[in-house]
Tab-separated table of C-alpha atoms and ligand atoms in Angstrom:
chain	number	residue	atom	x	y	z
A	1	UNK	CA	-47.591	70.033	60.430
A	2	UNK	CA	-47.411	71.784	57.084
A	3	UNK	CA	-43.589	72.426	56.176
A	4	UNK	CA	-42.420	75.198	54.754
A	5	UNK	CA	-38.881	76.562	53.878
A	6	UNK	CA	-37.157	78.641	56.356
A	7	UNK	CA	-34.071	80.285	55.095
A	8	UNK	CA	-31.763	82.182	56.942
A	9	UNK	CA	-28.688	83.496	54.905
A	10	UNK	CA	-26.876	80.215	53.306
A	11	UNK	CA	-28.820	77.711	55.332
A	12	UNK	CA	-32.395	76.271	55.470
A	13	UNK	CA	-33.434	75.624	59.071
A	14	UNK	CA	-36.398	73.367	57.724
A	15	UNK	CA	-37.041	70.555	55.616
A	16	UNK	CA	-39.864	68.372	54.171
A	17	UNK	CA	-39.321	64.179	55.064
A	18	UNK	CA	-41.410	64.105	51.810
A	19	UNK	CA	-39.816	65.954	49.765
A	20	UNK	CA	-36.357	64.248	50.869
A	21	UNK	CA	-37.593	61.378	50.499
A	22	UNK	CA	-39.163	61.906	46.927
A	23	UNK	CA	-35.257	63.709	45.899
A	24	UNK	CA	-33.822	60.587	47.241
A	25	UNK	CA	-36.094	58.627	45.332
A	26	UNK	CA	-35.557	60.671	42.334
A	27	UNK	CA	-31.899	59.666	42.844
A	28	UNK	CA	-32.213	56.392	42.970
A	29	UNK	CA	-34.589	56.235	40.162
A	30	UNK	CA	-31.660	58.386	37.704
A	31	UNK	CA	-29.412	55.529	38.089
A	32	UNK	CA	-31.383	52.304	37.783
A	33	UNK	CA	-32.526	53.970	34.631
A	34	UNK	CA	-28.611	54.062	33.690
A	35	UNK	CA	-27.917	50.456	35.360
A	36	UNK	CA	-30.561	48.738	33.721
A	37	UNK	CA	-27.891	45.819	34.764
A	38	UNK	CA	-26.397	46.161	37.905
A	39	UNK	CA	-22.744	46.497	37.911
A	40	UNK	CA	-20.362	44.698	39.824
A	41	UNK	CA	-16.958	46.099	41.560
A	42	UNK	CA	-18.228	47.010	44.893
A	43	UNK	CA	-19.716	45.059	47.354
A	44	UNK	CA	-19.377	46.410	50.618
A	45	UNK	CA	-18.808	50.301	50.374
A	46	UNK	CA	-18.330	52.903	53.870
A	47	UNK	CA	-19.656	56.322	52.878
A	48	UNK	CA	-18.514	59.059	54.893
A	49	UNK	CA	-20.556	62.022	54.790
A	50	UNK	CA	-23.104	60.235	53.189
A	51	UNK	CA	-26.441	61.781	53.850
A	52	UNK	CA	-26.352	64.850	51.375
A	53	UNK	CA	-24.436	66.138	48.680
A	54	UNK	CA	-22.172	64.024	47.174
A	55	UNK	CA	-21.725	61.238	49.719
A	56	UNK	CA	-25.465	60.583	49.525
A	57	UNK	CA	-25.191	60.620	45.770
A	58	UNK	CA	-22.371	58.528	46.064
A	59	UNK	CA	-24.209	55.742	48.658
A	60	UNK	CA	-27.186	55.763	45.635
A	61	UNK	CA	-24.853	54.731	43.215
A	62	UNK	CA	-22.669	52.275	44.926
A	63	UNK	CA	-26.293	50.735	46.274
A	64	UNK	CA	-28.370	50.706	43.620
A	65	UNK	CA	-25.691	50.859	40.680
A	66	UNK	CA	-23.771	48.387	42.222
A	67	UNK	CA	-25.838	46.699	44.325
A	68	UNK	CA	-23.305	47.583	46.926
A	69	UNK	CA	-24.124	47.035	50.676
A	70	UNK	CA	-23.182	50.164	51.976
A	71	UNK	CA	-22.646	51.233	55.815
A	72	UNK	CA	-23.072	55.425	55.826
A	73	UNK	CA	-22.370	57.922	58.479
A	74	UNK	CA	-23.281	61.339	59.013
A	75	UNK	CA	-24.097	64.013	61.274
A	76	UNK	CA	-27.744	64.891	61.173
A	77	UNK	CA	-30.267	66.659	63.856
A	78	UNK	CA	-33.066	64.264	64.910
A	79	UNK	CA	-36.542	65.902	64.515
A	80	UNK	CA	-39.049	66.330	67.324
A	81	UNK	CA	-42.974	66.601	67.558
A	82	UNK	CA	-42.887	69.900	66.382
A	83	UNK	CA	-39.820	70.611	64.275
A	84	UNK	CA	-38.592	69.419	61.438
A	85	UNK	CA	-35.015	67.262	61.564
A	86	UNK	CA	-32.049	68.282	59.113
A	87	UNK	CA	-32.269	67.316	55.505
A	88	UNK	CA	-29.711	64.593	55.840
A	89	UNK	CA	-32.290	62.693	58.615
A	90	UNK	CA	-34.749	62.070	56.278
A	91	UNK	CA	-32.061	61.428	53.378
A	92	UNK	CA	-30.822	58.794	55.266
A	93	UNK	CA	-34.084	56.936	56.232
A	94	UNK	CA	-35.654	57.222	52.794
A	95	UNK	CA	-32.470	55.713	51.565
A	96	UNK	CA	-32.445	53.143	54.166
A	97	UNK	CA	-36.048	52.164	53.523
A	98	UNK	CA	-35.024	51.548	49.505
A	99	UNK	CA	-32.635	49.814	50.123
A	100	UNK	CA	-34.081	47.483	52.415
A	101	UNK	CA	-37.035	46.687	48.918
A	102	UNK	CA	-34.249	46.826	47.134
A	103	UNK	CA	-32.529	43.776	48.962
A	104	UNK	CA	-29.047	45.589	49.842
A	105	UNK	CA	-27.475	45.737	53.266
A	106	UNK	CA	-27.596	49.385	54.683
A	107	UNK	CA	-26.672	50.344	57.939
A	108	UNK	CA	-26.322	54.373	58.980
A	109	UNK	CA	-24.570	55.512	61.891
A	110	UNK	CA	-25.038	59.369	63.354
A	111	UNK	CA	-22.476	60.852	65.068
A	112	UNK	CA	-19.274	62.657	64.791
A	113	UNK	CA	-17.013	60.670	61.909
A	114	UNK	CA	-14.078	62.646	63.079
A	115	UNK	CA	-14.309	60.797	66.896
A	116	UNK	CA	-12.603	57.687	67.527
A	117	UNK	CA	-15.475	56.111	69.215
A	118	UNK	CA	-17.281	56.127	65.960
A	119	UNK	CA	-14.636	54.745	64.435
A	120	UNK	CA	-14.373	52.094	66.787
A	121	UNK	CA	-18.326	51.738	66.315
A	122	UNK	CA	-18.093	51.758	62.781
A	123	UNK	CA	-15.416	48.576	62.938
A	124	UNK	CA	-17.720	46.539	65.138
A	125	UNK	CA	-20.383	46.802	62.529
A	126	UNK	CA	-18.346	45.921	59.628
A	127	UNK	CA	-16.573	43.066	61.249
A	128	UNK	CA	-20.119	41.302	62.868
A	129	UNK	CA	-22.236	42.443	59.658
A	130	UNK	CA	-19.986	43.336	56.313
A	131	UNK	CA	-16.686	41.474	56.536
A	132	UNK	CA	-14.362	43.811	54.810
A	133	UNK	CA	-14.706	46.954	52.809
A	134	UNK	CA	-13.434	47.433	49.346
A	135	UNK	CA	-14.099	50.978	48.499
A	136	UNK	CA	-14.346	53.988	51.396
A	137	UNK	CA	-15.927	57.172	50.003
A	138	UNK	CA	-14.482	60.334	51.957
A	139	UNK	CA	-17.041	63.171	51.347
A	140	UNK	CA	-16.950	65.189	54.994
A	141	UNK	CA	-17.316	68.963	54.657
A	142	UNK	CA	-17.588	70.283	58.143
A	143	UNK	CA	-17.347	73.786	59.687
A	144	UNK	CA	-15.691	72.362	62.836
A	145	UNK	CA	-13.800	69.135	63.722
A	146	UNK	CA	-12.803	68.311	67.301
A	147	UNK	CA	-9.569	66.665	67.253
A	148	UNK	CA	-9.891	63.155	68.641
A	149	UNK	CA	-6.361	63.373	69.924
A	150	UNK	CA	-6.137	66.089	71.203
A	151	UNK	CA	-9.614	67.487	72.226
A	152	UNK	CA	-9.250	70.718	70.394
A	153	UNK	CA	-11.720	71.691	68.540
A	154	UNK	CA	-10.740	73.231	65.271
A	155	UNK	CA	-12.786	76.075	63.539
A	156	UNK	CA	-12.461	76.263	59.493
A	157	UNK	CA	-11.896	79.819	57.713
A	158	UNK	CA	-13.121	80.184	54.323
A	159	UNK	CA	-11.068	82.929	53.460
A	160	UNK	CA	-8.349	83.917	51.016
A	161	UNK	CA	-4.206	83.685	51.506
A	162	UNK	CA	-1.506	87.033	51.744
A	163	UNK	CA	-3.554	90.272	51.265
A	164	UNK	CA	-7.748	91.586	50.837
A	165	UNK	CA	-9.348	90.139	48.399
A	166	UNK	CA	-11.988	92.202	46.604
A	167	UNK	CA	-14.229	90.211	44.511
A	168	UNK	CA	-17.713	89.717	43.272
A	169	UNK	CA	-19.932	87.873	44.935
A	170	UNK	CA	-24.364	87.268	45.009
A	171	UNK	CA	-26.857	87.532	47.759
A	172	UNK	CA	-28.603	84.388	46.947
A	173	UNK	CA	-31.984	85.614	48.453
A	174	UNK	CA	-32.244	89.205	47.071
A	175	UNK	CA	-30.063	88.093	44.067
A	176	UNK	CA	-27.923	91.461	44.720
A	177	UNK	CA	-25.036	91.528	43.143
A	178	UNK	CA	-21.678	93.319	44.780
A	179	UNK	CA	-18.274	93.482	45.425
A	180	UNK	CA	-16.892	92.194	49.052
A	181	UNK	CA	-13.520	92.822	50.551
A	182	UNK	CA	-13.141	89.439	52.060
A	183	UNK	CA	-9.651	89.854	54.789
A	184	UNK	CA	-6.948	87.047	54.507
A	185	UNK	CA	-6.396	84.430	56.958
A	186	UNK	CA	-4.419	84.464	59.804
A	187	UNK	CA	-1.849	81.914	60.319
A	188	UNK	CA	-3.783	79.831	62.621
A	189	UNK	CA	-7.199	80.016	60.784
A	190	UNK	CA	-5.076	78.497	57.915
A	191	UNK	CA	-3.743	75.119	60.176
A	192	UNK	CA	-7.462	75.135	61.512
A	193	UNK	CA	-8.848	74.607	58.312
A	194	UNK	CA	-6.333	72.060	57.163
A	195	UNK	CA	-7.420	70.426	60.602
A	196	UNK	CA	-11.159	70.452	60.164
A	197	UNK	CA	-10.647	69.784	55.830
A	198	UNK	CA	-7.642	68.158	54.942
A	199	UNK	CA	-6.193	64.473	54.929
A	200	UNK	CA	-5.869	63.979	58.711
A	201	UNK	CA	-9.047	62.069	59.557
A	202	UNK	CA	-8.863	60.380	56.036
A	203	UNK	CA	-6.038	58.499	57.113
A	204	UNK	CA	-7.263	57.907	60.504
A	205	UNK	CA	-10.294	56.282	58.905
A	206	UNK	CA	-7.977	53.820	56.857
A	207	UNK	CA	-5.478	53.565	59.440
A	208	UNK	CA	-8.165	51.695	61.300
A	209	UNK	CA	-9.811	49.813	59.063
A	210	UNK	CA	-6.157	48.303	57.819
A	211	UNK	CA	-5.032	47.583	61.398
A	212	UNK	CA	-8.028	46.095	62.389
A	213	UNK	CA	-8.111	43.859	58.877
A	214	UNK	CA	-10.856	45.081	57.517
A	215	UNK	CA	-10.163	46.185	53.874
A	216	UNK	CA	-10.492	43.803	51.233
A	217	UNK	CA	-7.558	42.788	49.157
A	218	UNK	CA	-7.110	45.572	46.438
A	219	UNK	CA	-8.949	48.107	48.174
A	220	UNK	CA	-10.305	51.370	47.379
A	221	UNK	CA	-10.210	55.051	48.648
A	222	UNK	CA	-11.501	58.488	47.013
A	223	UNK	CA	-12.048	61.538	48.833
A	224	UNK	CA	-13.446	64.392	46.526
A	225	UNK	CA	-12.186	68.038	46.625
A	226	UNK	CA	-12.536	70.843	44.015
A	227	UNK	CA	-10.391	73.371	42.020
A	228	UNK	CA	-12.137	74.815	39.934
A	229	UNK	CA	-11.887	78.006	37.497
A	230	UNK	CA	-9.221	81.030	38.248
A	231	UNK	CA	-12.290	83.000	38.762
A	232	UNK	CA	-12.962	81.396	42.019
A	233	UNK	CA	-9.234	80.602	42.880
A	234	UNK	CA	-8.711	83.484	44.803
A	235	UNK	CA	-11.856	82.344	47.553
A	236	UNK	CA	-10.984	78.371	46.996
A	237	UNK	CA	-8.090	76.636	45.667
A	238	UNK	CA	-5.463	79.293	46.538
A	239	UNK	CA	-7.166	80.160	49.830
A	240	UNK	CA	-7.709	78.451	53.048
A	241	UNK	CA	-9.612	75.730	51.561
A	242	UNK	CA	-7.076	75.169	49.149
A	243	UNK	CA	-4.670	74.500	51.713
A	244	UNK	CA	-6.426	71.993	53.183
A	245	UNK	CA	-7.155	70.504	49.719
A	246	UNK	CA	-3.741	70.119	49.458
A	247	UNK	CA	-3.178	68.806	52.656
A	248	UNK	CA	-5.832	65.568	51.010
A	249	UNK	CA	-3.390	65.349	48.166
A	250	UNK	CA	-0.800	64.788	51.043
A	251	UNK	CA	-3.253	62.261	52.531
A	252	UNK	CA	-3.776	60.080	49.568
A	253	UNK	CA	-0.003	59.447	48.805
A	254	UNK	CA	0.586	58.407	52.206
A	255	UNK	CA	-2.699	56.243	52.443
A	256	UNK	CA	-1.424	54.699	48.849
A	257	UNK	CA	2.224	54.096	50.379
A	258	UNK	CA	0.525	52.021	53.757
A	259	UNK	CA	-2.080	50.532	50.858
A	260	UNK	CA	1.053	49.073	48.779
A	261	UNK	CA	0.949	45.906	50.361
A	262	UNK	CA	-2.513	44.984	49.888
A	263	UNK	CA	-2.930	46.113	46.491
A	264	UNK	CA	-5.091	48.799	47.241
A	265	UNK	CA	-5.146	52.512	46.104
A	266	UNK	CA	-6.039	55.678	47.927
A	267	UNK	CA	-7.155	59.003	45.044
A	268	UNK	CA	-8.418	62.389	45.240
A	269	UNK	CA	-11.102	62.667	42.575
A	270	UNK	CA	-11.584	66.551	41.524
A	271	UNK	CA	-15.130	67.010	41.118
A	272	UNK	CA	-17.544	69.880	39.575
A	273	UNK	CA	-19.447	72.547	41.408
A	274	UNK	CA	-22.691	71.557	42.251
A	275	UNK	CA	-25.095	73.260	44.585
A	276	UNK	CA	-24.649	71.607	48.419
A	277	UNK	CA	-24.918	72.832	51.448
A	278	UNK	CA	-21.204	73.203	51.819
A	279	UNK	CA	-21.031	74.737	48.515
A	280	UNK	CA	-23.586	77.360	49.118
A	281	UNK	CA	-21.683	78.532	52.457
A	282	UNK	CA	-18.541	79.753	50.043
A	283	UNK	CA	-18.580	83.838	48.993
A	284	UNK	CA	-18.546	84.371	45.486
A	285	UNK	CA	-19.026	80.368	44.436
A	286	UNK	CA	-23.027	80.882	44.277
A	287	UNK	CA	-22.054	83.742	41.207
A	288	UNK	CA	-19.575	81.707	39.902
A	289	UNK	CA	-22.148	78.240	40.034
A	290	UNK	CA	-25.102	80.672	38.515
A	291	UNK	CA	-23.181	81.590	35.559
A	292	UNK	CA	-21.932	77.884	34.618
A	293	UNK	CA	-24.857	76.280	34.833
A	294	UNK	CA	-26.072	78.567	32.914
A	295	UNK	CA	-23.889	78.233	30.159
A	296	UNK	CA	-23.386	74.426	30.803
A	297	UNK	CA	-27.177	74.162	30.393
A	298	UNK	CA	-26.612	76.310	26.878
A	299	UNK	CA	-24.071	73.913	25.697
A	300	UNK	CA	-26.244	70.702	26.943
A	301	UNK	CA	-23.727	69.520	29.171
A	302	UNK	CA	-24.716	70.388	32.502
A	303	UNK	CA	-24.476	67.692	34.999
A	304	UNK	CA	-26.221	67.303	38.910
A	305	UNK	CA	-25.353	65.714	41.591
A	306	UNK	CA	-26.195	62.043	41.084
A	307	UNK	CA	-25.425	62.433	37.379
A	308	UNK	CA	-21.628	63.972	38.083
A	309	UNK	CA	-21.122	60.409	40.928
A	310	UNK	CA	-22.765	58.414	38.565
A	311	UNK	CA	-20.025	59.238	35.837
A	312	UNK	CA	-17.576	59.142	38.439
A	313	UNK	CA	-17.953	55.171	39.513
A	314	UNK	CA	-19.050	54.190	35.903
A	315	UNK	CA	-15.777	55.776	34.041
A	316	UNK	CA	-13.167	56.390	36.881
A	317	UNK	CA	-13.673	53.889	39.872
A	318	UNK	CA	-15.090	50.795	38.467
A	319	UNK	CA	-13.129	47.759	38.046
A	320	UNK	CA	-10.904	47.988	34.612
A	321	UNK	CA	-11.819	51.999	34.475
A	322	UNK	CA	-9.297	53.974	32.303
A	323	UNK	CA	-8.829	56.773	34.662
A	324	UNK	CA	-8.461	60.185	33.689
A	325	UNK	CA	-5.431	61.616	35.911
A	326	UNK	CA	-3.824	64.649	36.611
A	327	UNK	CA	-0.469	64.967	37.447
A	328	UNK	CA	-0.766	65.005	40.737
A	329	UNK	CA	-2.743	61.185	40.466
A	330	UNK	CA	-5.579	62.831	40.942
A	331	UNK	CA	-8.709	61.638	39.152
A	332	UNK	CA	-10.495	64.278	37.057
A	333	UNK	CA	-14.065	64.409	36.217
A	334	UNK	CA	-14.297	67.942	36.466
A	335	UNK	CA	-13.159	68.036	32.742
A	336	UNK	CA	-16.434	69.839	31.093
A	337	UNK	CA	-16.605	72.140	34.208
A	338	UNK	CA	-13.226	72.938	32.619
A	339	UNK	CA	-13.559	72.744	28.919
A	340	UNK	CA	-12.447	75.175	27.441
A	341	UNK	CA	-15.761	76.662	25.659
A	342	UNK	CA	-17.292	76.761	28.980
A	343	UNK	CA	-14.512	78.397	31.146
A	344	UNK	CA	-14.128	80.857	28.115
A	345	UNK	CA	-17.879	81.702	28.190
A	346	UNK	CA	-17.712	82.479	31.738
A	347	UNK	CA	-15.451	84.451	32.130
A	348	UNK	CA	-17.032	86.784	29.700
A	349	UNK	CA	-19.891	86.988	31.681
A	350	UNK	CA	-17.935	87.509	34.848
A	351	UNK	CA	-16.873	91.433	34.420
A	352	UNK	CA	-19.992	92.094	32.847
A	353	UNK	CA	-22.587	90.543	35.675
A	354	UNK	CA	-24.654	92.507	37.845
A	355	UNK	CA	-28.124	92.677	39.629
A	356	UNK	CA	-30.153	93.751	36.823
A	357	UNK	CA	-28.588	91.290	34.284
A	358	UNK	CA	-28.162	87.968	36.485
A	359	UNK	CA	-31.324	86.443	34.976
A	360	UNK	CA	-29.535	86.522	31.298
A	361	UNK	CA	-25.937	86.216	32.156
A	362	UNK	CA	-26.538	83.468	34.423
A	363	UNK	CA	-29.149	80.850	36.377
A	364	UNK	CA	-29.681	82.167	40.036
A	365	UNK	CA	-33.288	80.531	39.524
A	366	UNK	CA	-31.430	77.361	38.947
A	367	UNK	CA	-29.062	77.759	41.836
A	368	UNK	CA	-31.984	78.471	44.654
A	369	UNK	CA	-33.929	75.912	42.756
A	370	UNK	CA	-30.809	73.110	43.906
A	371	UNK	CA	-30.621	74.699	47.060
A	372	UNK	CA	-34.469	74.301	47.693
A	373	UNK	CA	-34.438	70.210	46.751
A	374	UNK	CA	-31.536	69.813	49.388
A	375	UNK	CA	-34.051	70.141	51.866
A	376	UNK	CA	-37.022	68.684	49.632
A	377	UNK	CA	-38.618	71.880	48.468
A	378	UNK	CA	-39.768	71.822	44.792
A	379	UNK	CA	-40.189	68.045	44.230
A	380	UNK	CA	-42.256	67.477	41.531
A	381	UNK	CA	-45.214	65.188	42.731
A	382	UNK	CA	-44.959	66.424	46.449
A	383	UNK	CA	-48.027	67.988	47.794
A	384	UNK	CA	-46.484	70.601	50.219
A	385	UNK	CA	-50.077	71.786	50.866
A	386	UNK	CA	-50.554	68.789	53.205
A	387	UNK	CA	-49.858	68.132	56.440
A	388	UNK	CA	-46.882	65.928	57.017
A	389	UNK	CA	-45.505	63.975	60.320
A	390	UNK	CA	-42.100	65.544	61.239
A	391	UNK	CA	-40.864	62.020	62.620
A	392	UNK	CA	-40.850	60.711	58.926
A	393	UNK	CA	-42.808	58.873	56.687
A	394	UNK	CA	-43.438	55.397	57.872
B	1	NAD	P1	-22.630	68.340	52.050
B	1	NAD	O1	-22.712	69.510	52.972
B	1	NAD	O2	-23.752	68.129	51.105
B	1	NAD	O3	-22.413	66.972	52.873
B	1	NAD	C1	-21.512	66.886	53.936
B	1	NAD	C2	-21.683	65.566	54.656
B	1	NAD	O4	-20.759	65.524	55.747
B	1	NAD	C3	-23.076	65.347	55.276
B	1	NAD	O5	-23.436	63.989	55.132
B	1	NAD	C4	-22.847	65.648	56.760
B	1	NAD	O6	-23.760	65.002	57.655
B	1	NAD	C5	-21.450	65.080	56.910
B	1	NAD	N1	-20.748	65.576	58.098
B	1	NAD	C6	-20.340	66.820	58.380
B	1	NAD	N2	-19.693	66.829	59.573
B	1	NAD	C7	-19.696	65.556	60.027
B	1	NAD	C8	-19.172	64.924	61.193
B	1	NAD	N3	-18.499	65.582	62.131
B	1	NAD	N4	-19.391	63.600	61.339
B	1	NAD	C9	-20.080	62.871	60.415
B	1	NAD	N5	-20.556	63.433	59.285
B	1	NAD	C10	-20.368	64.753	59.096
B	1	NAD	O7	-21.227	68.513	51.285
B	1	NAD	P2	-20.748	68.249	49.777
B	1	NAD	O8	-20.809	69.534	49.034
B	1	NAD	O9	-21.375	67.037	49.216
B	1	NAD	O10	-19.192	68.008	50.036
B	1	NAD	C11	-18.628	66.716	50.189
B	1	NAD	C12	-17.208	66.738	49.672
B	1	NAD	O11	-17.232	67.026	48.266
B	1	NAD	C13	-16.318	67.816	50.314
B	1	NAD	O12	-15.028	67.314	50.480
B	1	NAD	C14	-16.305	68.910	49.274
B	1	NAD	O13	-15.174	69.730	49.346
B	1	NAD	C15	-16.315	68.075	48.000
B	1	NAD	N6	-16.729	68.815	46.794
B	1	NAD	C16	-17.878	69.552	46.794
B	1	NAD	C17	-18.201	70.272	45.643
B	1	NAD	C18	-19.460	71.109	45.589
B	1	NAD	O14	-19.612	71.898	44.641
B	1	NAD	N7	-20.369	70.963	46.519
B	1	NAD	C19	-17.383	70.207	44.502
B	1	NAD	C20	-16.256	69.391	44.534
B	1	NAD	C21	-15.923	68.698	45.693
């Protein structure tokens, strides 16, 4: 079949195995061009969440930066004769398949993370294959979570705290600018996104892997959230997402306290906006993301995905890293997002932005063009004029 992208409001309902492949590749390719040497820290790393976005990037460079095995799960839609699977399918096999040339242990598992049962399958795997893990990635980001306690299944809000909250936001298609009244959470859609988004199932994960002896001496744990500028505040950090943020920052000191013994560490590493699928589901964060990057990309300092992790393990996680934290222990690599130039420059552009200035004031073309390459549209090299095998590209 010939694939083409199908968009309906912040999601992509399609997506090219070629393409995903080739923007895995691409990936991959970024940091052995960094790595000309492997580097050594990790060697066997559990990435959860790891088939788009910033687990993926992460698996790439604990793999092929690190020549770390690397066991992965996610929750991805199979494809069929005649439809395309989810981005994250293809991600995973195309990463599986390099790794494989590459000579690096890579196992993926598909399935809910936030069940028990793949926690328990997860252990098996390590124990008969791995041995024990020394870093655990963290990078869910989920609509829903069904508790695996309790069988409820939790719904997140992404909505603000107290009162309305009128704001500027985009239409990423018609690239429309306009103001939305956005209404404030209810008490319960606030615990229901701490449920689905905060520290809970983060400290299941380690729970389990420490009871069952599985973590290596000295140990390692990062989950990633985001804060971000005061211009999205109002939608993120001090709304319901914030709260279950938070909730991580909870998570981490009481992973670190049940770590103590072992030497090991749990951290919340604050990272910078990038264009995900998560990310692109937030109101008002596709305006705020077009105008940094466009004034990153003025300054020279923009960063992607697999450039942002790569600076991440290099500086922050590896072995001997100086770490840059916050007060809160939290490790910060979301310091140019911040910089002052850059936050200044925005928010000048931010009262000023509207429909028929977007293209100067800010980079929606760069935006859609990210959103496009999660599903591997606008590869360079691909030839999305042929026809291509929805099962995948073996
Ligand atoms: P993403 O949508 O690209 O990836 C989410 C991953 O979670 C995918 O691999 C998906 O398969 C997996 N997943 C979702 N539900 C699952 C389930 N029930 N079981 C197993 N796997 C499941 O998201 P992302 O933007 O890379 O976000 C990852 C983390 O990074 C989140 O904590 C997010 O808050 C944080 N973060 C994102 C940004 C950003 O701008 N995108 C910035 C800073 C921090």
């Amino acid at each position: 079949m010939i694939v083409k992208p199908r968009i309906r409001g912040f999601i992509c309902t399609t997506a090219h195995p070629v393409g995903c492949a080739a923007h895995v590749q691409e990936q991959i390719d970024y940091v052995a061009a960094q790595a000309a040497d492997t580097q050594t820290g990790f060697k066997n790393v559990l990435v959860l969440g790891c088939s788009g976005g910033y687990g993926l990037a992460s698996r790439i460079v604990a793999g092929f930066g690190f020549g770390a095995n690397t066991l992965g799960i996610s929750f991805e839609k199979a494809p069929a004769e005649n439809k395309t699977g989810s981005a994250g399918w293809y991600n995973n096999l195309a990463f599986e398949r390099a790794a494989k040339q590459r000579g690096v242990y890579a196992r993926t598992l598909d399935g809910d993370a936030f069940s028990d049962a793949m926690r328990e399958q997860a252990a098996e795997i390590i124990r008969q294959d791995m041995g024990q893990i020394d870093l655990v990635v963290y990078s869910l980001a989920s609509p829903v979570r069904q508790h695996p306690r309790s069988g409820v299944l939790h719904r997140s809000s992404i909505k603000p705290l107290g009162e309305v909250l009128d704001i500027k936001t985009v239409h990423v298609e018609k690239g429309e600018v306009s103001e939305v009244s956005l209404e404030p959470a209810t008490q319960e859609e606030s615990e229901n996104t701490v449920a689905v988004m905060g520290g809970e199932d983060w400290e299941f994960w380690m729970q389990m892997l420490q009871q069952q002896g599985l973590l290596a001496a000295g140990a390692q744990t990062v989950a990633y959230t985001y804060i971000g500028s005061e211009l999205t505040w109002p939608i993120y950090w001090e709304g319901t997402l914030g709260l279950a943020k938070a909730d991580l920052d909870r998570a981490s000191r009481a992973i670190t306290e049940r770590l103590k013994g072992t030497g090991g560490s749990a951290r919340v590493a604050v990272l910078k906006a990038i264009v995900s699928q998560a990310s692109a589901a937030i109101p008002v964060v596709p305006l705020y993301v077009a105008l940094l990057f466009k004034v990153m990309k003025e300054h020279g300092i923009h960063e992607d995905c697999i450039s942002h992790i790569y600076r991440l393990f290099s500086t922050q996680l590896a072995p001997a890293a100086q770490q840059r934290l916050d007060e809160q222990g939290r490790i910060r690599v979301d310091d140019q997002e911040l910089s002052a130039p850059i936050q200044q420059a925005v928010r000048e552009r931010w009262p000023m932005v509207a429909t028929d200035n977007l293209e100067q004031l800010g980079d929606l073309a760069g935006f859609r063009e990210d959103f496009l390459r999660i599903f591997g549209f606008g590869i360079a090299g691909v030839d999305y004029a042929a026809e291509v095998n929805p099962l995948g590209i073996d």
